[in-house]
Coordinates of N, CA and C in Angstrom, one line a residue:
M1 N -73.8 35.4 51.1 CA -73.5 34.1 50.5 C -72.1 33.6 50.9
L2 N -72.0 32.5 51.5 CA -70.7 31.9 51.9 C -70.0 31.4 50.6
R3 N -68.7 31.9 50.5 CA -67.9 31.4 49.3 C -67.1 30.2 49.7
V4 N -67.3 29.1 49.0 CA -66.7 27.8 49.4 C -65.7 27.4 48.3
A5 N -64.6 26.8 48.9 CA -63.6 26.1 48.0 C -63.6 24.7 48.4
A6 N -63.6 23.8 47.4 CA -63.5 22.4 47.7 C -62.1 21.9 47.2
F7 N -61.4 21.1 48.1 CA -60.1 20.5 47.8 C -60.4 19.1 47.5
V8 N -59.9 18.6 46.3 CA -60.2 17.3 45.8 C -58.9 16.6 45.3
S9 N -59.0 15.3 45.3 CA -57.9 14.5 44.8 C -58.3 13.4 43.7
G10 N -59.5 13.1 43.7 CA -60.0 12.0 42.9 C -61.2 12.2 42.1
G11 N -62.2 11.3 42.2 CA -63.4 11.3 41.3 C -64.3 12.4 41.6
G12 N -64.3 12.9 42.9 CA -65.2 14.1 43.2 C -66.7 13.7 43.4
T13 N -66.9 12.5 44.0 CA -68.4 12.2 44.3 C -68.9 13.1 45.3
N14 N -68.1 13.4 46.4 CA -68.6 14.4 47.4 C -68.8 15.8 46.8
L15 N -67.9 16.2 45.9 CA -68.1 17.5 45.3 C -69.4 17.5 44.5
Q16 N -69.7 16.4 43.8 CA -70.9 16.3 43.0 C -72.1 16.4 43.9
A17 N -72.1 15.8 45.1 CA -73.2 15.8 46.0 C -73.4 17.3 46.5
I18 N -72.3 18.0 46.6 CA -72.5 19.5 47.0 C -73.1 20.3 45.8
I19 N -72.6 20.0 44.6 CA -73.2 20.7 43.5 C -74.6 20.4 43.3
D20 N -75.0 19.1 43.4 CA -76.4 18.7 43.3 C -77.2 19.4 44.4
A21 N -76.7 19.5 45.6 CA -77.4 20.1 46.7 C -77.6 21.6 46.5
Q22 N -76.7 22.2 45.8 CA -76.9 23.6 45.4 C -78.0 23.8 44.4
N23 N -78.0 22.9 43.4 CA -79.0 22.9 42.4 C -80.4 22.6 42.9
S24 N -80.5 21.7 43.9 CA -81.8 21.3 44.4 C -82.3 22.3 45.5
G25 N -81.5 23.2 46.0 CA -81.9 24.1 47.1 C -81.6 23.6 48.5
I26 N -81.0 22.5 48.6 CA -80.6 22.1 50.0 C -79.5 23.0 50.5
I27 N -78.6 23.4 49.7 CA -77.6 24.5 50.0 C -78.1 25.8 49.4
R28 N -78.5 26.7 50.2 CA -79.1 28.0 49.7 C -78.2 29.2 50.0
D29 N -77.4 29.1 51.0 CA -76.7 30.3 51.5 C -75.2 30.1 51.3
A30 N -74.8 29.2 50.5 CA -73.3 29.0 50.2 C -73.2 28.5 48.7
K31 N -72.0 28.8 48.2 CA -71.8 28.4 46.8 C -70.3 28.1 46.6
V32 N -70.1 26.9 45.9 CA -68.7 26.6 45.6 C -68.2 27.5 44.5
E33 N -67.2 28.3 44.8 CA -66.6 29.2 43.9 C -65.3 28.7 43.3
L34 N -64.7 27.7 43.9 CA -63.4 27.3 43.5 C -63.2 25.8 43.9
V35 N -62.6 25.1 43.0 CA -62.2 23.7 43.2 C -60.7 23.5 43.0
I36 N -60.0 23.1 44.0 CA -58.5 22.9 43.9 C -58.2 21.5 44.0
S37 N -57.4 21.0 43.1 CA -56.9 19.6 43.1 C -55.4 19.6 43.2
N38 N -54.9 18.6 43.9 CA -53.5 18.3 44.0 C -53.0 17.2 43.1
V39 N -54.0 16.7 42.2 CA -53.7 15.6 41.3 C -54.2 16.0 39.9
A40 N -53.3 15.9 39.0 CA -53.6 16.2 37.6 C -54.5 15.1 37.1
G41 N -55.5 15.5 36.3 CA -56.4 14.5 35.7 C -57.5 14.0 36.6
A42 N -57.6 14.6 37.8 CA -58.7 14.2 38.8 C -60.0 14.5 38.1
Y43 N -60.9 13.5 38.1 CA -62.2 13.6 37.5 C -63.0 14.7 38.2
A44 N -62.7 15.0 39.4 CA -63.4 16.1 40.1 C -63.3 17.4 39.4
L45 N -62.1 17.6 38.8 CA -61.9 18.9 38.1 C -62.9 19.0 36.9
E46 N -63.1 17.8 36.2 CA -64.1 17.8 35.1 C -65.5 18.1 35.6
R47 N -65.8 17.5 36.8 CA -67.1 17.8 37.3 C -67.3 19.3 37.6
A48 N -66.3 19.9 38.1 CA -66.3 21.3 38.4 C -66.5 22.2 37.2
E49 N -65.7 21.8 36.2 CA -65.8 22.6 34.9 C -67.2 22.5 34.3
K50 N -67.8 21.3 34.3 CA -69.1 21.1 33.8 C -70.1 21.9 34.5
A51 N -69.9 22.2 35.8 CA -70.8 23.0 36.6 C -70.4 24.5 36.6
G52 N -69.4 24.8 35.8 CA -69.1 26.2 35.6 C -68.3 26.8 36.8
I53 N -67.6 25.9 37.5 CA -66.9 26.4 38.7 C -65.4 26.5 38.3
K54 N -64.8 27.6 38.8 CA -63.4 27.8 38.6 C -62.5 26.7 39.2
T55 N -61.5 26.3 38.5 CA -60.6 25.2 39.0 C -59.2 25.6 39.1
A56 N -58.4 25.0 39.9 CA -57.0 25.2 40.0 C -56.3 23.9 40.3
L57 N -55.2 23.6 39.6 CA -54.3 22.5 39.9 C -53.1 23.0 40.6
I58 N -52.9 22.6 41.8 CA -51.8 23.0 42.6 C -51.2 21.7 43.2
R59 N -50.1 21.2 42.6 CA -49.5 20.0 43.0 C -48.3 20.2 43.9
K60 N -48.2 19.4 44.9 CA -47.1 19.6 45.8 C -45.7 19.4 45.1
K61 N -45.7 18.4 44.1 CA -44.4 18.1 43.5 C -43.9 19.3 42.6
D62 N -44.7 20.3 42.3 CA -44.3 21.4 41.5 C -43.6 22.5 42.3
F63 N -43.5 22.2 43.6 CA -42.8 23.2 44.5 C -41.6 22.6 45.2
E64 N -40.7 23.4 45.7 CA -39.5 22.9 46.3 C -39.8 22.2 47.6
N65 N -40.8 22.6 48.3 CA -41.2 22.0 49.6 C -42.7 22.2 49.9
A66 N -43.1 21.5 50.9 CA -44.5 21.6 51.3 C -45.0 23.0 51.7
A67 N -44.1 23.7 52.3 CA -44.4 25.1 52.8 C -44.8 26.0 51.6
Q68 N -44.0 25.9 50.5 CA -44.3 26.7 49.3 C -45.6 26.2 48.7
W69 N -45.8 24.9 48.7 CA -47.1 24.4 48.1 C -48.3 25.0 48.9
E70 N -48.2 25.0 50.2 CA -49.3 25.5 51.0 C -49.4 27.0 50.9
E71 N -48.3 27.7 50.6 CA -48.4 29.2 50.4 C -49.2 29.4 49.1
A72 N -49.0 28.6 48.1 CA -49.8 28.7 46.9 C -51.3 28.4 47.1
L73 N -51.6 27.5 47.9 CA -52.9 27.2 48.3 C -53.6 28.4 49.0
V74 N -52.9 29.0 49.9 CA -53.4 30.1 50.7 C -53.6 31.3 49.8
K75 N -52.7 31.5 48.9 CA -52.8 32.7 47.9 C -54.1 32.5 47.1
E76 N -54.3 31.2 46.6 CA -55.5 31.0 45.7 C -56.8 31.2 46.5
L77 N -56.8 30.8 47.8 CA -58.0 30.9 48.6 C -58.2 32.4 48.9
K78 N -57.2 33.2 49.2 CA -57.4 34.6 49.5 C -57.7 35.4 48.3
D79 N -57.1 35.0 47.1 CA -57.4 35.8 45.9 C -58.9 35.6 45.5
N80 N -59.5 34.5 45.9 CA -60.9 34.2 45.6 C -61.8 34.5 46.7
K81 N -61.3 35.1 47.8 CA -62.1 35.5 48.9 C -62.9 34.4 49.5
I82 N -62.3 33.2 49.7 CA -63.0 32.0 50.2 C -63.3 32.1 51.7
D83 N -64.5 31.7 52.0 CA -64.9 31.8 53.4 C -64.8 30.4 54.1
L84 N -64.9 29.3 53.3 CA -65.0 28.0 53.9 C -64.3 27.0 53.0
V85 N -63.4 26.2 53.5 CA -62.7 25.2 52.7 C -63.3 23.8 53.1
V86 N -63.7 23.1 52.1 CA -64.3 21.7 52.3 C -63.3 20.7 51.7
L87 N -62.8 19.8 52.5 CA -62.0 18.7 52.1 C -62.9 17.6 51.6
A88 N -63.0 17.5 50.3 CA -64.0 16.6 49.7 C -63.2 15.5 49.0
G89 N -62.6 14.6 49.8 CA -61.8 13.5 49.2 C -60.4 14.1 48.8
F90 N -59.8 14.8 49.7 CA -58.5 15.4 49.5 C -57.5 14.6 50.2
L91 N -56.6 13.9 49.4 CA -55.7 12.9 50.0 C -54.3 13.5 50.3
S92 N -54.3 14.5 51.1 CA -53.0 15.1 51.5 C -53.3 15.8 52.8
I93 N -52.3 15.6 53.7 CA -52.4 16.2 55.1 C -51.9 17.7 55.0
L94 N -52.8 18.6 55.5 CA -52.4 20.0 55.6 C -51.7 20.2 56.9
S95 N -50.7 21.1 56.9 CA -49.9 21.3 58.1 C -50.6 22.2 59.1
E96 N -50.1 22.2 60.4 CA -50.7 22.9 61.4 C -50.7 24.4 61.1
N97 N -49.6 24.9 60.4 CA -49.4 26.3 60.0 C -50.5 26.7 59.1
F98 N -50.9 25.8 58.1 CA -51.9 26.1 57.2 C -53.3 26.2 57.9
I99 N -53.5 25.2 58.7 CA -54.8 25.1 59.4 C -55.1 26.3 60.3
K100 N -54.0 26.8 61.0 CA -54.1 27.9 61.9 C -54.5 29.2 61.2
Q101 N -54.2 29.3 59.9 CA -54.6 30.5 59.1 C -56.1 30.5 58.8
F102 N -56.7 29.4 59.0 CA -58.2 29.3 58.7 C -58.9 28.7 59.8
P103 N -58.9 29.2 61.0 CA -59.5 28.6 62.2 C -61.0 28.5 62.0
N104 N -61.5 27.2 62.2 CA -62.9 26.9 62.0 C -63.5 27.3 60.7
K105 N -62.6 27.2 59.7 CA -63.0 27.5 58.3 C -62.7 26.4 57.3
I106 N -62.3 25.2 57.9 CA -62.0 24.0 57.1 C -62.7 22.9 57.7
I107 N -63.5 22.2 56.8 CA -64.2 21.0 57.3 C -63.9 19.8 56.4
N108 N -64.1 18.6 57.0 CA -63.8 17.4 56.3 C -64.9 16.4 56.5
V109 N -65.1 15.5 55.5 CA -66.0 14.4 55.7 C -65.2 13.1 55.8
H110 N -65.4 12.3 56.8 CA -64.7 11.1 57.1 C -65.7 9.9 57.1
P111 N -65.3 8.8 56.4 CA -66.3 7.7 56.2 C -66.3 6.7 57.4
S112 N -66.5 7.2 58.6 CA -66.7 6.4 59.8 C -67.4 7.3 60.8
L113 N -67.8 6.7 61.9 CA -68.3 7.4 63.0 C -67.2 7.7 64.0
I114 N -66.5 8.8 63.8 CA -65.4 9.2 64.7 C -65.9 9.2 66.1
P115 N -65.1 8.6 67.0 CA -63.7 8.3 67.0 C -63.3 6.9 66.5
S116 N -64.2 6.2 65.9 CA -63.9 4.9 65.4 C -63.2 5.0 64.0
F117 N -62.2 4.2 63.8 CA -61.6 4.0 62.4 C -61.2 5.3 61.8
C118 N -60.4 6.1 62.5 CA -60.0 7.4 62.0 C -58.5 7.6 62.5
G119 N -58.0 8.7 62.0 CA -56.6 9.1 62.4 C -55.6 8.8 61.2
D120 N -54.3 8.8 61.6 CA -53.3 8.7 60.5 C -53.5 7.3 59.8
G121 N -53.4 7.5 58.5 CA -53.5 6.3 57.6 C -54.9 5.7 57.3
M122 N -55.9 6.3 58.0 CA -57.3 5.8 57.8 C -58.0 6.7 56.8
Y123 N -58.1 6.2 55.6 CA -58.8 6.9 54.6 C -59.3 5.9 53.5
G124 N -60.3 6.3 52.7 CA -60.8 5.5 51.6 C -61.2 4.1 52.1
L125 N -60.9 3.1 51.3 CA -61.2 1.8 51.5 C -60.6 1.2 52.8
K126 N -59.5 1.8 53.2 CA -58.9 1.3 54.5 C -59.8 1.4 55.7
V127 N -60.6 2.5 55.7 CA -61.6 2.7 56.8 C -62.6 1.5 56.8
H128 N -63.1 1.2 55.6 CA -64.2 0.2 55.5 C -63.6 -1.2 55.8
E129 N -62.4 -1.4 55.3 CA -61.7 -2.7 55.6 C -61.5 -2.9 57.1
A130 N -61.2 -1.8 57.8 CA -61.0 -1.9 59.3 C -62.3 -2.2 60.0
A131 N -63.4 -1.5 59.5 CA -64.7 -1.7 60.1 C -65.2 -3.1 59.9
L132 N -65.0 -3.7 58.7 CA -65.4 -5.1 58.5 C -64.5 -6.1 59.3
A133 N -63.2 -5.8 59.4 CA -62.4 -6.7 60.1 C -62.7 -6.7 61.6
K134 N -63.2 -5.6 62.1 CA -63.6 -5.5 63.5 C -65.0 -6.1 63.8
G135 N -65.8 -6.3 62.7 CA -67.1 -6.9 62.8 C -68.2 -6.0 63.4
V136 N -68.0 -4.7 63.2 CA -69.0 -3.7 63.7 C -70.3 -3.9 62.9
K137 N -71.4 -3.7 63.5 CA -72.7 -3.8 62.9 C -73.2 -2.5 62.4
V138 N -72.6 -1.4 62.8 CA -73.0 -0.1 62.4 C -71.8 0.8 62.1
T139 N -71.7 1.4 61.0 CA -70.7 2.4 60.7 C -71.4 3.7 60.3
G140 N -70.7 4.5 59.5 CA -71.3 5.7 59.1 C -70.3 6.8 58.6
A141 N -70.7 8.0 58.7 CA -69.8 9.1 58.3 C -69.9 10.3 59.2
T142 N -68.9 11.1 59.2 CA -68.8 12.2 60.1 C -68.3 13.4 59.4
V143 N -68.9 14.6 59.6 CA -68.4 15.9 59.1 C -67.8 16.6 60.3
H144 N -66.6 17.1 60.2 CA -65.9 17.7 61.4 C -65.1 18.9 60.9
Y145 N -64.8 19.8 61.8 CA -63.9 20.8 61.6 C -62.5 20.2 61.6
V146 N -61.6 20.8 60.9 CA -60.2 20.3 60.8 C -59.3 21.1 61.7
N147 N -58.5 20.4 62.5 CA -57.5 21.0 63.3 C -56.2 20.3 63.1
E148 N -55.2 20.5 64.0 CA -53.9 20.0 63.8 C -53.8 18.5 64.0
I149 N -54.9 17.9 64.6 CA -54.9 16.4 64.8 C -55.8 15.8 63.7
V150 N -55.2 14.8 63.1 CA -55.9 14.1 62.0 C -57.3 13.6 62.5
D151 N -58.3 14.0 61.9 CA -59.7 13.6 62.2 C -60.1 14.0 63.7
G152 N -59.4 15.0 64.2 CA -59.5 15.3 65.7 C -60.3 16.5 65.9
G153 N -60.8 17.2 64.9 CA -61.6 18.5 65.1 C -63.0 18.2 65.6
E154 N -63.6 19.3 66.0 CA -65.0 19.3 66.5 C -66.0 18.7 65.5
I155 N -66.8 17.8 66.0 CA -67.8 17.1 65.1 C -68.9 18.0 64.8
I156 N -69.3 18.1 63.6 CA -70.5 18.9 63.1 C -71.7 18.1 62.9
A157 N -71.5 16.9 62.3 CA -72.6 16.0 62.0 C -72.2 14.6 61.8
Q158 N -73.0 13.7 62.2 CA -72.8 12.2 61.9 C -74.1 11.6 61.5
K159 N -73.9 10.5 60.7 CA -75.0 9.7 60.3 C -74.6 8.2 60.3
A160 N -75.4 7.4 60.9 CA -75.1 5.9 61.0 C -75.6 5.2 59.8
V161 N -74.9 4.1 59.4 CA -75.2 3.3 58.3 C -75.0 1.8 58.7
E162 N -76.0 1.0 58.4 CA -75.9 -0.4 58.9 C -74.9 -1.2 58.0
V163 N -74.2 -2.1 58.7 CA -73.3 -3.0 58.0 C -74.0 -4.3 57.8
L164 N -74.0 -4.8 56.5 CA -74.8 -6.0 56.2 C -74.0 -7.2 56.0
R165 N -74.5 -8.3 56.3 CA -73.8 -9.6 56.1 C -73.4 -9.7 54.6
G166 N -72.2 -10.1 54.4 CA -71.6 -10.2 53.0 C -71.1 -9.0 52.4
D167 N -71.1 -7.9 53.2 CA -70.5 -6.6 52.7 C -69.0 -6.8 52.4
T168 N -68.6 -6.2 51.3 CA -67.2 -6.0 50.9 C -66.8 -4.6 51.2
P169 N -65.5 -4.3 51.3 CA -65.2 -2.9 51.5 C -65.8 -1.9 50.5
E170 N -65.8 -2.4 49.2 CA -66.3 -1.6 48.1 C -67.8 -1.4 48.3
V171 N -68.5 -2.4 48.6 CA -70.0 -2.3 48.8 C -70.3 -1.4 49.9
L172 N -69.6 -1.6 51.0 CA -69.8 -0.7 52.2 C -69.5 0.7 52.0
Q173 N -68.4 0.9 51.2 CA -68.0 2.3 50.9 C -69.1 3.0 50.1
K174 N -69.7 2.3 49.2 CA -70.7 2.9 48.3 C -72.0 3.3 49.2
R175 N -72.3 2.3 50.1 CA -73.5 2.6 50.9 C -73.3 3.7 51.9
V176 N -72.1 3.8 52.4 CA -71.8 4.9 53.4 C -71.8 6.3 52.6
M177 N -71.3 6.3 51.4 CA -71.4 7.5 50.6 C -72.8 7.9 50.3
E178 N -73.6 7.0 49.8 CA -75.0 7.3 49.4 C -75.9 7.6 50.6
K179 N -75.7 6.8 51.7 CA -76.6 6.9 52.8 C -76.2 8.0 53.9
A180 N -74.9 8.4 53.8 CA -74.4 9.3 54.9 C -73.6 10.5 54.3
E181 N -72.5 10.2 53.7 CA -71.6 11.3 53.3 C -72.3 12.3 52.4
W182 N -73.0 11.9 51.4 CA -73.7 12.8 50.4 C -74.9 13.5 51.0
I183 N -75.3 13.1 52.2 CA -76.4 13.7 52.9 C -75.9 14.7 53.9
I184 N -75.0 14.3 54.7 CA -74.6 15.2 55.8 C -73.6 16.3 55.4
L185 N -72.8 16.1 54.4 CA -71.9 17.1 54.0 C -72.6 18.4 53.4
P186 N -73.5 18.2 52.5 CA -74.2 19.4 52.1 C -75.0 20.1 53.2
R187 N -75.6 19.3 54.0 CA -76.4 19.9 55.1 C -75.5 20.7 56.1
A188 N -74.3 20.1 56.3 CA -73.3 20.8 57.2 C -72.9 22.2 56.6
I189 N -72.7 22.2 55.3 CA -72.3 23.4 54.7 C -73.4 24.5 54.8
Q190 N -74.7 24.0 54.6 CA -75.8 25.0 54.7 C -75.9 25.5 56.2
T191 N -75.7 24.6 57.1 CA -75.8 25.0 58.5 C -74.8 26.0 58.9
I192 N -73.5 25.8 58.4 CA -72.4 26.7 58.6 C -72.7 28.1 58.0
A193 N -73.3 28.0 56.8 CA -73.6 29.3 56.1 C -74.7 30.0 56.8
E194 N -75.7 29.3 57.3 CA -76.8 30.0 58.1 C -76.3 30.6 59.3
D195 N -75.4 29.9 60.0 CA -74.8 30.4 61.2 C -73.9 31.7 61.0
A196 N -73.2 31.6 59.8 CA -72.4 32.8 59.5 C -73.2 34.0 59.1
A197 N -74.3 33.7 58.4 CA -75.3 34.8 58.1 C -75.9 35.4 59.3
L198 N -76.3 34.6 60.3 CA -76.9 35.1 61.5 C -75.9 35.9 62.3
S199 N -74.7 35.4 62.4 CA -73.6 36.1 63.1 C -73.4 37.5 62.5
A200 N -73.3 37.5 61.2 CA -73.1 38.8 60.5 C -74.2 39.7 60.7
A201 N -75.5 39.2 60.7 CA -76.6 40.1 60.9 C -76.6 40.6 62.4
V202 N -76.3 39.8 63.3 CA -76.3 40.3 64.7 C -75.2 41.3 64.9
E203 N -74.0 41.0 64.3 CA -72.9 42.0 64.4 C -73.2 43.3 63.8
G204 N -73.9 43.2 62.6 CA -74.3 44.4 61.9 C -75.3 45.3 62.7
T205 N -76.2 44.6 63.3 CA -77.2 45.3 64.1 C -76.6 45.9 65.3
T206 N -75.7 45.2 65.9 CA -75.0 45.8 67.1 C -74.2 47.0 66.7
C207 N -73.5 47.0 65.6 CA -72.7 48.1 65.1 C -73.6 49.3 64.9
M208 N -74.8 49.1 64.3 CA -75.7 50.1 63.9 C -76.3 50.8 65.2
R209 N -76.5 50.0 66.2 CA -77.1 50.5 67.5 C -76.1 51.3 68.2
R210 N -74.8 51.1 68.0 CA -73.7 51.8 68.6 C -73.6 53.2 67.9
N211 N -74.1 53.3 66.7 CA -74.1 54.6 66.0 C -75.4 55.3 66.2
P212 N -75.3 56.5 66.8 CA -76.6 57.2 67.1 C -77.4 57.5 65.9
H213 N -76.7 57.8 64.8 CA -77.5 58.1 63.6 C -78.2 56.9 63.0
A214 N -77.5 55.7 63.2 CA -78.1 54.5 62.8 C -79.3 54.2 63.6
T215 N -79.2 54.4 64.9 CA -80.3 54.2 65.8 C -81.5 55.0 65.5
D216 N -81.3 56.3 65.1 CA -82.4 57.1 64.7 C -83.1 56.6 63.5
A217 N -82.2 56.0 62.5 CA -82.8 55.5 61.3 C -83.7 54.3 61.6
L218 N -83.3 53.5 62.6 CA -84.1 52.3 62.9 C -85.5 52.6 63.4
H219 N -85.6 53.8 64.0 CA -86.8 54.2 64.6 C -87.6 55.1 63.6

């Protein structure tokens, strides 16, 4: 079972989608064991507590510098034996040093079809405002691995959403969440968990075959 930590800053709608997916069986091989927020009073923390998930409030302003803040994040993750970090509406940029400590173990959901409307400063309603200003007919969401480039990591999943006449940023944001983000994020977590389980099984079998006693046991 893949142990997941969700990083949150606000209402936690993506976190709720993950929790609901666990309860419905969409996510079968992973479980959110920890929710970390950098914002006091974030409703996402209440969602986590209602679901019986451990929470932690780790605010950057409570530390002398960003490096110490990230050290606290790393300690919390390691203390809880976390395998995968999900940025579920986390409004803070993590440093390259932090990301390098968890290669291919941090994913993010972005409310556009990357490479459109992404990068520095593109988050939340700003993404949808930019999409409407450009006049695109199709937008969507992307789940991707996190690397040192903002929204620049390998794409895991994407889903398109139609832009309708008369859309406001708020209306479009809600549609993208409902029709894309809340669907592909849980599925991506399950896919990663399945891949991790398969890799572990293959590695375990290989190790057993290298052991002559294990080989005899298999026969």
